């Protein structure tokens, strides 16, 4: 082989080698980039592996869209159905998870740990419209600080079996508790409960959460009164409002027989089972369970209306889920980008297709909301805007729920007085708070 030919081959080999090296270097950079991506852990009760929950599927699509737009950030979902992992991390000042999905009724407890990052300055800095929400962000603050951005809202609704109402010749859903009481004699018979009042301790975060969520919180807070003080410690509602709630519930069980003692053991699941089976004709329940129930009830026999209240147009306490940032996280910047996207109108349009009553007002401009599929969500959205109130909850909310549930149960089972309920709740709550 001539020197000239050898030189050509050598040059060819060098070029090929450089190309190979370049490719390897590029691949290495890509691998390095992937390996150096910031991983944000996201604490959520929605399990990406749950193929039967449209909300989980929507969450996965939102995360996928975020990661595509932000390739340097990867999201790891930490599934936490009861929220125990999130509050434990906040109490122990752990640096992870970075983002926590917190319900409004848990937020005061999280705030008391000092482990939730205030977002007020970030919202102003990034020019997030504080009024582009069904309920303005100002009303969702805890003790004057914005500790999360709202993803969705939940308001109690009356769910009823149409056939039970038709059989009793009830043509209009009850708007007030007086009207609920009037249904007792017509609906509560044989194995059917006219209006179930769930005061059981099963389900939820703790205590009689279903009772407090659907009935008690709205009555005692009313249209303008606080539920708890701004710091989430002292009771904010008056003795008169609590006495009104106790008298109303006592009469629904006793005087009107709209409900029966069976429901004293009902929580979320028992109430849903009763509505599905038709042994419960109606109940104040969660809109987030309506679609699931609707699929389980044959012959289009399920309907909803605004939940009853003391007067026809009274406010209802609403809550939902906020995305909060762990103040101890070393990845707060990336966490904020994720929170900002997940509560943006674009992401909320995706969440809406999972069935949520999303929080951003402008998301409802999406074409999805003129489809028949979204009709219920539109109705619930209007309820939230017209009759919803965000209230402050206790730093020991689950304990309060249990105290309240037990006091009301005792009143019904032992023919106690509404005054005894007021005394028991106030006394036991003060004792529990002193130990907290």
XYZ file of C-alpha atoms in Angstrom:
436
model
C 0.000 0.000 0.000
C 1.406 3.369 -1.018
C 2.067 6.123 1.465
C -0.447 8.282 -0.430
C -3.200 5.670 -0.127
C -2.315 5.029 3.483
C -2.583 8.753 4.177
C -6.084 8.820 2.675
C -7.200 5.889 4.808
C -5.703 7.474 7.863
C -7.513 10.700 7.205
C -10.697 8.728 6.628
C -10.170 6.895 9.896
C -9.534 10.146 11.752
C -12.719 11.719 10.392
C -14.705 8.602 11.248
C -13.144 8.535 14.679
C -13.971 12.171 15.275
C -17.523 11.571 14.104
C -17.835 8.618 16.416
C -16.329 10.556 19.266
C -18.629 13.470 18.517
C -21.657 11.202 18.524
C -20.530 9.654 21.772
C -19.950 13.084 23.262
C -23.406 14.246 22.151
C -24.973 11.107 23.576
C -23.038 11.622 26.779
C -24.266 15.196 27.032
C -27.836 14.041 26.507
C -27.471 11.371 29.140
C -25.808 13.842 31.477
C -28.601 16.337 30.870
C -31.217 13.709 31.612
C -29.380 12.633 34.717
C -29.003 16.214 35.937
C -32.689 17.098 35.499
C -34.257 18.413 38.676
C -36.715 15.909 40.135
C -39.674 17.472 41.912
C -41.640 15.153 44.183
C -45.377 15.798 44.134
C -47.547 14.550 47.006
C -51.033 13.761 45.691
C -53.914 11.447 46.534
C -54.418 10.751 42.819
C -52.619 7.550 41.821
C -51.242 7.558 38.246
C -51.690 3.770 38.190
C -55.447 4.025 38.752
C -56.826 3.595 35.258
C -60.429 3.841 36.475
C -60.167 7.377 37.853
C -60.478 10.036 35.115
C -58.971 12.581 37.523
C -55.789 10.495 37.767
C -55.603 10.236 33.987
C -55.997 14.015 33.713
C -53.252 14.537 36.298
C -50.904 12.341 34.253
C -51.643 14.302 31.083
C -50.962 17.573 32.884
C -47.626 16.302 34.192
C -46.675 15.017 30.748
C -47.415 18.419 29.209
C -45.391 20.182 31.919
C -42.357 17.929 31.466
C -42.482 18.413 27.705
C -42.436 22.194 28.150
C -39.818 21.996 30.930
C -37.363 19.205 29.974
C -35.018 20.106 32.820
C -37.679 19.226 35.432
C -39.062 15.759 36.080
C -42.062 15.062 38.312
C -42.236 12.134 40.707
C -45.737 11.481 42.072
C -45.878 10.373 45.700
C -49.279 8.770 46.244
C -50.709 9.747 49.631
C -54.466 8.991 49.857
C -54.975 10.261 53.408
C -52.480 13.142 53.296
C -50.496 11.616 56.176
C -47.175 11.731 54.329
C -47.579 15.422 53.526
C -48.394 16.590 57.052
C -45.658 14.355 58.525
C -43.091 15.917 56.199
C -44.267 19.404 57.148
C -44.040 18.677 60.865
C -40.578 17.125 60.652
C -39.233 19.910 58.382
C -38.338 17.358 55.730
C -37.070 18.694 52.396
C -39.361 16.342 50.453
C -41.978 16.193 49.017
C -41.490 19.482 47.217
C -45.122 20.115 46.252
C -48.060 18.990 48.377
C -51.690 18.811 47.301
C -53.483 20.132 50.374
C -57.221 20.421 50.997
C -58.472 23.732 52.344
C -59.600 22.045 55.567
C -56.035 20.806 56.170
C -54.262 24.026 55.229
C -54.426 25.653 58.687
C -52.761 22.568 60.163
C -50.025 22.693 57.526
C -49.582 26.444 58.061
C -49.070 25.930 61.799
C -45.937 23.858 61.077
C -44.200 26.815 59.407
C -43.227 24.521 56.549
C -45.389 25.987 53.777
C -43.910 28.669 51.518
C -45.990 31.888 51.220
C -46.670 32.591 47.550
C -47.866 36.207 47.702
C -44.674 37.751 46.268
C -44.323 35.081 43.583
C -47.888 35.656 42.407
C -47.231 39.398 42.099
C -43.806 38.892 40.498
C -45.126 36.536 37.825
C -48.255 38.618 37.243
C -50.759 35.856 38.023
C -54.265 37.290 37.879
C -55.545 36.964 41.442
C -59.129 37.467 40.239
C -59.116 34.808 37.511
C -60.577 32.260 39.916
C -64.125 31.233 40.773
C -63.361 32.580 44.251
C -60.635 35.294 44.267
C -57.295 34.240 45.741
C -57.626 36.835 48.489
C -60.410 34.758 50.037
C -58.318 31.575 50.044
C -55.547 32.985 52.241
C -54.760 31.512 55.646
C -54.129 34.096 58.341
C -53.445 36.730 55.700
C -50.992 34.685 53.618
C -51.391 32.868 50.341
C -50.054 29.385 51.065
C -51.158 27.645 47.899
C -52.844 28.063 44.535
C -56.321 26.585 44.198
C -56.834 23.711 41.748
C -60.519 22.949 42.258
C -63.575 23.585 44.417
C -66.147 21.340 46.078
C -69.531 22.426 47.365
C -72.228 20.237 48.947
C -75.095 19.281 46.647
C -78.368 17.476 47.240
C -78.277 14.102 45.499
C -81.589 12.272 45.228
C -83.290 9.303 43.608
C -85.884 10.590 41.178
C -88.117 7.534 41.502
C -88.361 7.906 45.292
C -89.397 11.539 44.929
C -91.899 10.664 42.197
C -93.469 7.877 44.270
C -93.990 10.354 47.123
C -95.265 12.993 44.664
C -92.413 15.332 45.523
C -91.981 17.579 42.506
C -89.457 20.105 43.816
C -86.187 19.296 45.619
C -86.068 20.808 49.127
C -84.236 24.128 49.367
C -84.269 24.528 53.154
C -84.030 22.233 56.166
C -87.668 23.038 56.955
C -88.572 21.677 53.535
C -86.357 18.641 54.163
C -88.273 18.049 57.387
C -91.591 18.189 55.540
C -90.421 15.293 53.367
C -89.896 12.995 56.346
C -93.441 11.662 56.530
C -93.577 11.159 52.762
C -90.180 9.592 52.100
C -89.043 7.824 55.274
C -90.895 4.522 55.247
C -90.113 0.814 55.184
C -86.390 0.593 54.426
C -86.094 4.058 52.861
C -84.480 7.045 54.611
C -85.828 10.349 53.361
C -82.728 12.467 54.004
C -79.635 10.748 55.364
C -77.415 12.679 57.783
C -74.009 10.968 57.986
C -72.490 11.369 61.461
C -70.308 8.270 61.426
C -66.567 8.348 61.968
C -65.630 6.330 58.876
C -63.939 7.734 55.814
C -62.229 11.042 55.233
C -59.185 12.397 57.011
C -60.685 11.711 60.439
C -63.698 12.118 62.660
C -67.188 12.779 61.306
C -65.758 14.600 58.313
C -68.728 13.968 56.016
C -71.117 15.532 58.551
C -68.930 18.595 59.063
C -68.250 18.966 55.339
C -71.812 18.638 54.050
C -73.909 20.131 56.853
C -72.339 21.489 60.040
C -69.712 23.897 58.673
C -72.224 25.691 56.447
C -74.823 26.115 59.190
C -72.477 27.382 61.904
C -70.526 29.721 59.592
C -73.659 30.984 57.864
C -73.324 33.756 55.326
C -70.788 35.948 57.105
C -69.554 34.349 60.335
C -66.140 32.711 60.627
C -65.772 28.974 61.182
C -62.513 29.308 63.110
C -60.324 32.287 63.963
C -57.813 33.411 61.299
C -54.967 31.514 62.985
C -57.039 28.319 62.974
C -57.043 27.885 66.736
C -60.063 29.359 68.492
C -63.651 28.641 67.478
C -64.995 31.497 65.369
C -68.689 30.633 65.160
C -71.157 31.774 67.812
C -72.985 29.683 70.377
C -76.221 30.743 68.674
C -75.189 29.286 65.304
C -74.067 26.016 66.894
C -77.321 25.843 68.858
C -79.213 26.410 65.600
C -77.316 23.543 63.947
C -77.944 21.189 66.867
C -81.655 22.048 66.997
C -82.016 21.579 63.240
C -80.316 18.171 63.234
C -82.235 17.004 66.318
C -85.536 17.896 64.669
C -84.644 16.160 61.409
C -84.066 12.942 63.360
C -86.862 13.289 65.905
C -89.675 15.699 65.118
C -89.697 15.153 61.351
C -88.135 11.690 61.064
C -86.472 12.748 57.832
C -83.433 10.741 58.947
C -83.052 7.680 61.159
C -80.439 6.595 63.732
C -79.019 4.185 61.149
C -77.236 7.123 59.532
C -75.373 7.902 62.755
C -72.865 5.299 61.547
C -72.803 6.510 57.943
C -69.669 8.021 56.456
C -68.879 8.690 52.797
C -69.015 5.097 51.587
C -72.101 4.065 53.538
C -73.958 7.127 52.284
C -72.929 6.386 48.705
C -74.038 2.758 49.068
C -77.445 3.883 50.358
C -77.975 6.312 47.501
C -76.935 3.674 44.998
C -79.233 1.025 46.472
C -82.137 3.444 46.858
C -82.426 2.923 50.634
C -81.494 6.605 50.885
C -83.878 8.844 48.954
C -81.751 11.979 49.289
C -78.736 13.420 51.064
C -76.331 16.320 50.990
C -73.266 14.771 49.431
C -70.108 15.529 47.482
C -70.299 16.576 43.850
C -67.003 14.727 43.319
C -68.863 11.413 43.836
C -71.870 12.226 41.678
C -70.538 10.960 38.348
C -69.449 7.669 39.864
C -72.868 7.230 41.427
C -74.626 8.167 38.220
C -72.879 5.338 36.387
C -73.963 2.870 39.078
C -77.655 3.832 39.206
C -79.848 2.380 36.480
C -82.569 4.070 34.429
C -81.241 7.616 34.780
C -82.710 7.659 38.295
C -80.210 10.043 39.895
C -80.401 13.831 40.004
C -78.893 16.721 41.928
C -79.886 20.172 43.132
C -78.422 22.837 45.397
C -77.963 21.499 48.921
C -80.548 22.638 51.482
C -79.666 25.432 53.887
C -81.384 27.413 56.626
C -82.763 29.929 54.081
C -83.088 29.313 50.327
C -80.101 31.366 49.170
C -77.705 30.874 52.097
C -74.000 30.369 51.522
C -72.276 27.000 51.745
C -68.750 26.370 52.986
C -66.655 25.216 50.054
C -63.226 23.692 49.937
C -60.998 22.137 47.341
C -57.352 21.346 46.869
C -54.460 23.763 46.674
C -50.916 23.130 45.528
C -48.488 24.228 48.232
C -44.697 24.348 48.215
C -42.594 22.838 50.975
C -40.625 25.747 52.488
C -37.815 23.321 53.375
C -37.404 22.050 49.817
C -34.055 22.741 48.102
C -35.964 22.736 44.806
C -38.392 25.586 45.455
C -37.771 27.309 42.095
C -38.607 24.183 40.104
C -41.526 23.456 42.437
C -42.960 26.926 41.779
C -42.775 26.392 38.024
C -44.742 23.171 38.477
C -47.354 24.758 40.760
C -47.716 27.701 38.407
C -48.340 25.412 35.436
C -50.689 22.994 37.218
C -52.958 25.880 38.228
C -52.751 27.663 34.874
C -55.794 27.887 32.580
C -54.102 25.498 30.106
C -53.618 22.786 32.730
C -57.035 23.415 34.234
C -58.655 22.706 30.877
C -57.085 19.253 31.048
C -58.170 18.771 34.665
C -61.741 19.690 33.736
C -61.925 16.688 31.435
C -61.251 14.559 34.487
C -64.485 15.868 36.024
C -63.194 18.500 38.456
C -64.813 21.869 39.096
C -61.592 23.671 38.242
C -60.660 26.904 39.970
C -59.506 29.189 37.133
C -62.409 31.201 35.730
C -60.856 31.608 32.269
C -60.561 27.836 31.877
C -64.320 27.784 31.397
C -63.878 29.551 28.049
C -62.707 26.212 26.659
C -65.015 24.557 24.106
C -65.367 21.530 26.389
C -67.675 23.490 28.666
C -70.357 23.909 26.004
C -70.564 20.146 25.537
C -73.344 18.067 27.177
C -70.647 16.191 29.089
C -69.778 19.352 31.022
C -73.326 20.393 31.920
C -73.086 19.263 35.547
C -69.709 20.948 36.009
C -71.163 24.188 34.681
C -73.985 23.946 37.197
C -71.585 23.244 40.067
C -69.351 26.095 38.949
C -72.318 28.479 39.201
C -73.122 27.154 42.678
C -69.552 27.809 43.807
C -69.579 31.342 42.432
C -73.028 32.283 43.685
C -73.231 30.477 47.013
C -69.722 29.367 47.912
C -67.689 30.632 50.875
C -64.145 29.613 51.748
C -63.821 29.479 55.525
C -60.909 29.026 57.911
C -60.557 25.577 59.432
C -58.936 24.420 62.664
C -55.316 23.385 63.100
C -56.789 20.200 64.619
C -59.709 19.879 62.209
C -59.995 16.089 62.282
C -60.143 16.216 66.090
C -62.891 18.840 65.940
C -64.799 16.664 63.454
C -64.695 13.741 65.848
C -65.715 15.833 68.863
C -68.657 17.303 66.945
C -69.740 13.933 65.574
C -69.732 12.299 68.998
C -71.658 15.189 70.579
C -74.380 15.023 67.930
C -74.553 11.234 68.143
C -75.027 11.411 71.901
C -77.787 13.980 71.539
C -79.731 11.728 69.152
C -79.160 8.424 70.940
C -79.744 9.722 74.478
C -82.435 12.297 73.697
C -80.067 15.048 74.742
C -80.557 18.763 74.286
C -79.001 21.090 71.706
C -77.551 23.035 74.645
C -75.637 19.931 75.726
C -74.079 19.745 72.255
C -72.866 23.334 72.506
C -71.320 22.736 75.928
C -69.663 19.446 74.958
C -68.141 20.712 71.723
C -66.773 23.913 73.257
C -65.380 22.175 76.345
C -63.784 19.209 74.596
C -62.360 21.340 71.791
C -60.700 23.711 74.259
C -59.147 20.734 76.042
C -57.914 19.215 72.788
C -56.467 22.519 71.587
C -54.534 22.946 74.851
C -52.847 19.608 74.220
C -52.122 20.222 70.536
